[in-house]
Amino acid sequence: MNFKKINFSSFSSFKIGKSIDVALLDECSLEAKNYYLIGSCNNILMGDNPPPLMTLSKKYDYIKVENGLLKIGAATPSGKVASYCKKHNIANFEFLSHLPGKLGGLVYMNAGLKEYEIFNHLSYITTCSGTKAKDEIEHGYRFTNISEPILESAFELAYGFDIQKVEIFKKMRSNQPSTPSAGSCFKNPEGDYAGRLIEAVGLKGKRVGDMEFSTVHANFLVNHNNGTFEDAIYLIKEAQKRVYEMCEIKLECEIIVLEKNI
Ligand SMILES: Cc1cc2nc3c(=O)[nH]c(=O)nc-3n(C[C@H](O)[C@H](O)[C@H](O)COP(=O)(O)OP(=O)(O)OC[C@H]3O[C@@H](n4cnc5c(N)ncnc54)[C@H](O)[C@@H]3O)c2cc1C
């Protein structure tokens, strides 16, 4: 396998991590099973000792229309998909203009904004072992049971890009901080909001070192500049502990923590 060095203190949306050699997945092989696949690291808190890492090569960065489907390589960035859909007047992907990530990561996480989720118009995915239709994949709120690298996703093709939706998605972001983060830190527990719970236990605005539960939106763990993995973990555990003590709700991380030694 070929490798490329990635400096996670600039690459990851959290701006945390060191420089690490990351394997490039170009062709499927048994060796790939030894690596943890990353996309553009918009949902990952990177420790200094993560498992061996792998990312898809440029080969998987493409968009094409074929047999009435929109087929997107898993290494394609969301912004590129949104621009393509705008240019070609394609509907249903407007929300990707305000949702960072690559297509593989977006599908694996079933990422979305409110009721607009990437699975809504998914037809099937292609992985190293072949294709899997949407109804063969368990999925829900920020969850799928996909267990191998996604190489391509195929979506229903519909025309009519809606520029007004782009404005709506932009507005949805207006109560969220622009300081580096990985988006929502915890999943919303059923019937409640993680941000409300974090505020209720007195952690909105709580800062340790340069990491903070944002004063703008408490469920955003933000890095003011030199935040560390350890400070982030301290705050995550503190929120889980306090919320459990207050109302016996187990806050589940939406962000993925990659560190062998915790
Ligand atoms: C400012 C900000 C706001 C955000 N807002 C939202 C939001 O509103 N809604 C939302 O849902 N998310 C949000 N996120 C989180 C993030 O945008 C999504 O989780 C996105 O799907 C991450 O994509 P990625 O390529 O960065 O994946 P990564 O963070 O690199 O990886 C995430 C997970 O996907 C897996 N993965 C990556 N590529 C593949 C692949 N090809 N095949 C199989 N598995 C793969 C990884 O193993 C990992 O488990 C936000 C993030 C930020 C920084």
PDB file of C-alpha atoms and ligand atoms in Angstrom, residues 11 13-14 25 36-45 54-56 74-76 78 98-114 116-117 127 141-142 144 146-152 173 176-184 220 254-256 258, ligand 1:
ATOM      1  CA  PHE A  11      -6.500  18.304   8.513  1.00  0.00           C
ATOM      2  CA  SER A  13     -11.996  19.776  11.759  1.00  0.00           C
ATOM      3  CA  PHE A  14     -11.099  19.709  15.493  1.00  0.00           C
ATOM      4  CA  LEU A  25      -6.859   2.484  -0.463  1.00  0.00           C
ATOM      5  CA  TYR A  36      -9.346   2.158  10.099  1.00  0.00           C
ATOM      6  CA  LEU A  37     -10.824   4.149   7.214  1.00  0.00           C
ATOM      7  CA  ILE A  38     -11.143   7.915   7.543  1.00  0.00           C
ATOM      8  CA  GLY A  39     -12.774  10.471   5.257  1.00  0.00           C
ATOM      9  CA  SER A  40     -12.089  14.151   5.834  1.00  0.00           C
ATOM     10  CA  CYS A  41     -12.105  13.831   9.642  1.00  0.00           C
ATOM     11  CA  ASN A  42     -15.049  16.139  10.319  1.00  0.00           C
ATOM     12  CA  ASN A  43     -16.467  13.760  12.874  1.00  0.00           C
ATOM     13  CA  ILE A  44     -13.353  12.348  14.502  1.00  0.00           C
ATOM     14  CA  LEU A  45     -11.436  13.240  17.660  1.00  0.00           C
ATOM     15  CA  MET A  54      -6.367   4.439   5.755  1.00  0.00           C
ATOM     16  CA  THR A  55      -8.125   6.785   3.352  1.00  0.00           C
ATOM     17  CA  LEU A  56      -9.553   6.345  -0.148  1.00  0.00           C
ATOM     18  CA  ALA A  74     -16.906   7.863  -1.703  1.00  0.00           C
ATOM     19  CA  ALA A  75     -13.906  10.226  -1.664  1.00  0.00           C
ATOM     20  CA  THR A  76     -15.934  13.074  -3.199  1.00  0.00           C
ATOM     21  CA  SER A  78     -19.829  17.262  -0.023  1.00  0.00           C
ATOM     22  CA  HIS A  98     -23.663  23.176   4.535  1.00  0.00           C
ATOM     23  CA  LEU A  99     -22.554  19.736   5.716  1.00  0.00           C
ATOM     24  CA  PRO A 100     -18.796  18.997   5.672  1.00  0.00           C
ATOM     25  CA  GLY A 101     -17.442  15.550   4.815  1.00  0.00           C
ATOM     26  CA  LYS A 102     -16.766  13.107   2.016  1.00  0.00           C
ATOM     27  CA  LEU A 103     -19.520  10.926   0.634  1.00  0.00           C
ATOM     28  CA  GLY A 104     -18.287   7.726   2.304  1.00  0.00           C
ATOM     29  CA  GLY A 105     -18.267   9.381   5.727  1.00  0.00           C
ATOM     30  CA  LEU A 106     -21.643  11.018   5.117  1.00  0.00           C
ATOM     31  CA  VAL A 107     -23.256   7.707   4.162  1.00  0.00           C
ATOM     32  CA  TYR A 108     -21.567   5.734   6.949  1.00  0.00           C
ATOM     33  CA  MET A 109     -22.835   8.290   9.510  1.00  0.00           C
ATOM     34  CA  ASN A 110     -26.209   8.760   7.766  1.00  0.00           C
ATOM     35  CA  ALA A 111     -25.371  12.432   8.148  1.00  0.00           C
ATOM     36  CA  GLY A 112     -28.010  15.080   7.738  1.00  0.00           C
ATOM     37  CA  LEU A 113     -29.674  18.273   8.783  1.00  0.00           C
ATOM     38  CA  LYS A 114     -33.009  17.817  10.562  1.00  0.00           C
ATOM     39  CA  TYR A 116     -32.800  15.825   5.388  1.00  0.00           C
ATOM     40  CA  GLU A 117     -30.580  12.749   5.682  1.00  0.00           C
ATOM     41  CA  THR A 127     -18.232  -1.855  -1.190  1.00  0.00           C
ATOM     42  CA  TYR A 141     -30.380   8.768  13.213  1.00  0.00           C
ATOM     43  CA  ARG A 142     -26.606   9.123  12.685  1.00  0.00           C
ATOM     44  CA  THR A 144     -25.756   2.576   9.921  1.00  0.00           C
ATOM     45  CA  ILE A 146     -22.093  -0.669   7.364  1.00  0.00           C
ATOM     46  CA  SER A 147     -18.942  -2.553   8.301  1.00  0.00           C
ATOM     47  CA  GLU A 148     -16.616  -2.164   5.330  1.00  0.00           C
ATOM     48  CA  PRO A 149     -15.274   0.641   3.126  1.00  0.00           C
ATOM     49  CA  ILE A 150     -17.912   2.285   0.954  1.00  0.00           C
ATOM     50  CA  LEU A 151     -16.434   2.912  -2.497  1.00  0.00           C
ATOM     51  CA  GLU A 152     -19.437   4.437  -4.261  1.00  0.00           C
ATOM     52  CA  ARG A 173     -26.171  26.980  10.917  1.00  0.00           C
ATOM     53  CA  GLN A 176     -23.791  27.199  15.667  1.00  0.00           C
ATOM     54  CA  PRO A 177     -20.195  28.241  16.362  1.00  0.00           C
ATOM     55  CA  SER A 178     -17.643  28.662  13.577  1.00  0.00           C
ATOM     56  CA  THR A 179     -14.767  27.830  15.949  1.00  0.00           C
ATOM     57  CA  PRO A 180     -13.138  24.443  15.054  1.00  0.00           C
ATOM     58  CA  SER A 181     -15.265  21.505  16.220  1.00  0.00           C
ATOM     59  CA  ALA A 182     -16.593  18.220  14.863  1.00  0.00           C
ATOM     60  CA  GLY A 183     -20.210  19.354  14.785  1.00  0.00           C
ATOM     61  CA  SER A 184     -22.495  17.902  17.459  1.00  0.00           C
ATOM     62  CA  PHE A 220     -20.507  21.844  20.122  1.00  0.00           C
ATOM     63  CA  GLU A 254     -21.772  11.343  17.919  1.00  0.00           C
ATOM     64  CA  ILE A 255     -18.100  12.097  17.347  1.00  0.00           C
ATOM     65  CA  ILE A 256     -15.788   9.134  16.941  1.00  0.00           C
ATOM     66  CA  LEU A 258      -9.740   7.288  17.745  1.00  0.00           C
TER      67      LEU A 258
HETATM   68  C1  LIG B   1     -18.920  22.361  11.758  1.00  0.00           C
HETATM   69  C2  LIG B   1     -19.501  20.975  11.602  1.00  0.00           C
HETATM   70  C3  LIG B   1     -20.868  20.803  11.531  1.00  0.00           C
HETATM   71  C4  LIG B   1     -21.401  19.536  11.376  1.00  0.00           C
HETATM   72  N1  LIG B   1     -22.757  19.397  11.305  1.00  0.00           N
HETATM   73  C5  LIG B   1     -23.303  18.187  11.089  1.00  0.00           C
HETATM   74  C6  LIG B   1     -24.732  18.043  10.926  1.00  0.00           C
HETATM   75  O1  LIG B   1     -25.476  19.005  10.960  1.00  0.00           O
HETATM   76  N2  LIG B   1     -25.210  16.801  10.702  1.00  0.00           N
HETATM   77  C7  LIG B   1     -24.413  15.705  10.640  1.00  0.00           C
HETATM   78  O2  LIG B   1     -24.914  14.606  10.414  1.00  0.00           O
HETATM   79  N3  LIG B   1     -23.057  15.805  10.812  1.00  0.00           N
HETATM   80  C8  LIG B   1     -22.501  17.017  11.033  1.00  0.00           C
HETATM   81  N4  LIG B   1     -21.137  17.134  11.188  1.00  0.00           N
HETATM   82  C9  LIG B   1     -20.309  15.918  11.203  1.00  0.00           C
HETATM   83  C10 LIG B   1     -19.738  15.521   9.835  1.00  0.00           C
HETATM   84  O3  LIG B   1     -20.013  16.531   8.887  1.00  0.00           O
HETATM   85  C11 LIG B   1     -20.334  14.212   9.345  1.00  0.00           C
HETATM   86  O4  LIG B   1     -20.276  13.188  10.312  1.00  0.00           O
HETATM   87  C12 LIG B   1     -19.659  13.697   8.068  1.00  0.00           C
HETATM   88  O5  LIG B   1     -20.388  12.582   7.628  1.00  0.00           O
HETATM   89  C13 LIG B   1     -18.205  13.295   8.290  1.00  0.00           C
HETATM   90  O6  LIG B   1     -17.631  12.934   7.040  1.00  0.00           O
HETATM   91  P1  LIG B   1     -16.057  12.714   6.935  1.00  0.00           P
HETATM   92  O7  LIG B   1     -15.697  12.388   5.539  1.00  0.00           O
HETATM   93  O8  LIG B   1     -15.358  13.872   7.532  1.00  0.00           O
HETATM   94  O9  LIG B   1     -15.891  11.412   7.823  1.00  0.00           O
HETATM   95  P2  LIG B   1     -14.829  11.110   8.983  1.00  0.00           P
HETATM   96  O10 LIG B   1     -15.062  12.094  10.088  1.00  0.00           O
HETATM   97  O11 LIG B   1     -13.474  11.039   8.437  1.00  0.00           O
HETATM   98  O12 LIG B   1     -15.300   9.663   9.442  1.00  0.00           O
HETATM   99  C14 LIG B   1     -16.535   9.498  10.109  1.00  0.00           C
HETATM  100  C15 LIG B   1     -16.892   8.014  10.141  1.00  0.00           C
HETATM  101  O13 LIG B   1     -17.180   7.587   8.813  1.00  0.00           O
HETATM  102  C16 LIG B   1     -16.419   6.428   8.490  1.00  0.00           C
HETATM  103  N5  LIG B   1     -16.081   6.487   7.068  1.00  0.00           N
HETATM  104  C17 LIG B   1     -15.457   7.506   6.427  1.00  0.00           C
HETATM  105  N6  LIG B   1     -15.337   7.215   5.107  1.00  0.00           N
HETATM  106  C18 LIG B   1     -15.887   5.981   4.933  1.00  0.00           C
HETATM  107  C19 LIG B   1     -16.068   5.129   3.789  1.00  0.00           C
HETATM  108  N7  LIG B   1     -15.656   5.458   2.568  1.00  0.00           N
HETATM  109  N8  LIG B   1     -16.672   3.928   3.999  1.00  0.00           N
HETATM  110  C20 LIG B   1     -17.097   3.546   5.217  1.00  0.00           C
HETATM  111  N9  LIG B   1     -16.957   4.313   6.335  1.00  0.00           N
HETATM  112  C21 LIG B   1     -16.364   5.521   6.181  1.00  0.00           C
HETATM  113  C22 LIG B   1     -15.181   6.501   9.366  1.00  0.00           C
HETATM  114  O14 LIG B   1     -14.626   5.222   9.571  1.00  0.00           O
HETATM  115  C23 LIG B   1     -15.755   7.111  10.637  1.00  0.00           C
HETATM  116  O15 LIG B   1     -16.315   6.095  11.421  1.00  0.00           O
HETATM  117  C24 LIG B   1     -20.552  18.402  11.325  1.00  0.00           C
HETATM  118  C25 LIG B   1     -19.164  18.578  11.389  1.00  0.00           C
HETATM  119  C26 LIG B   1     -18.635  19.843  11.524  1.00  0.00           C
HETATM  120  C27 LIG B   1     -17.141  20.019  11.578  1.00  0.00           C
END
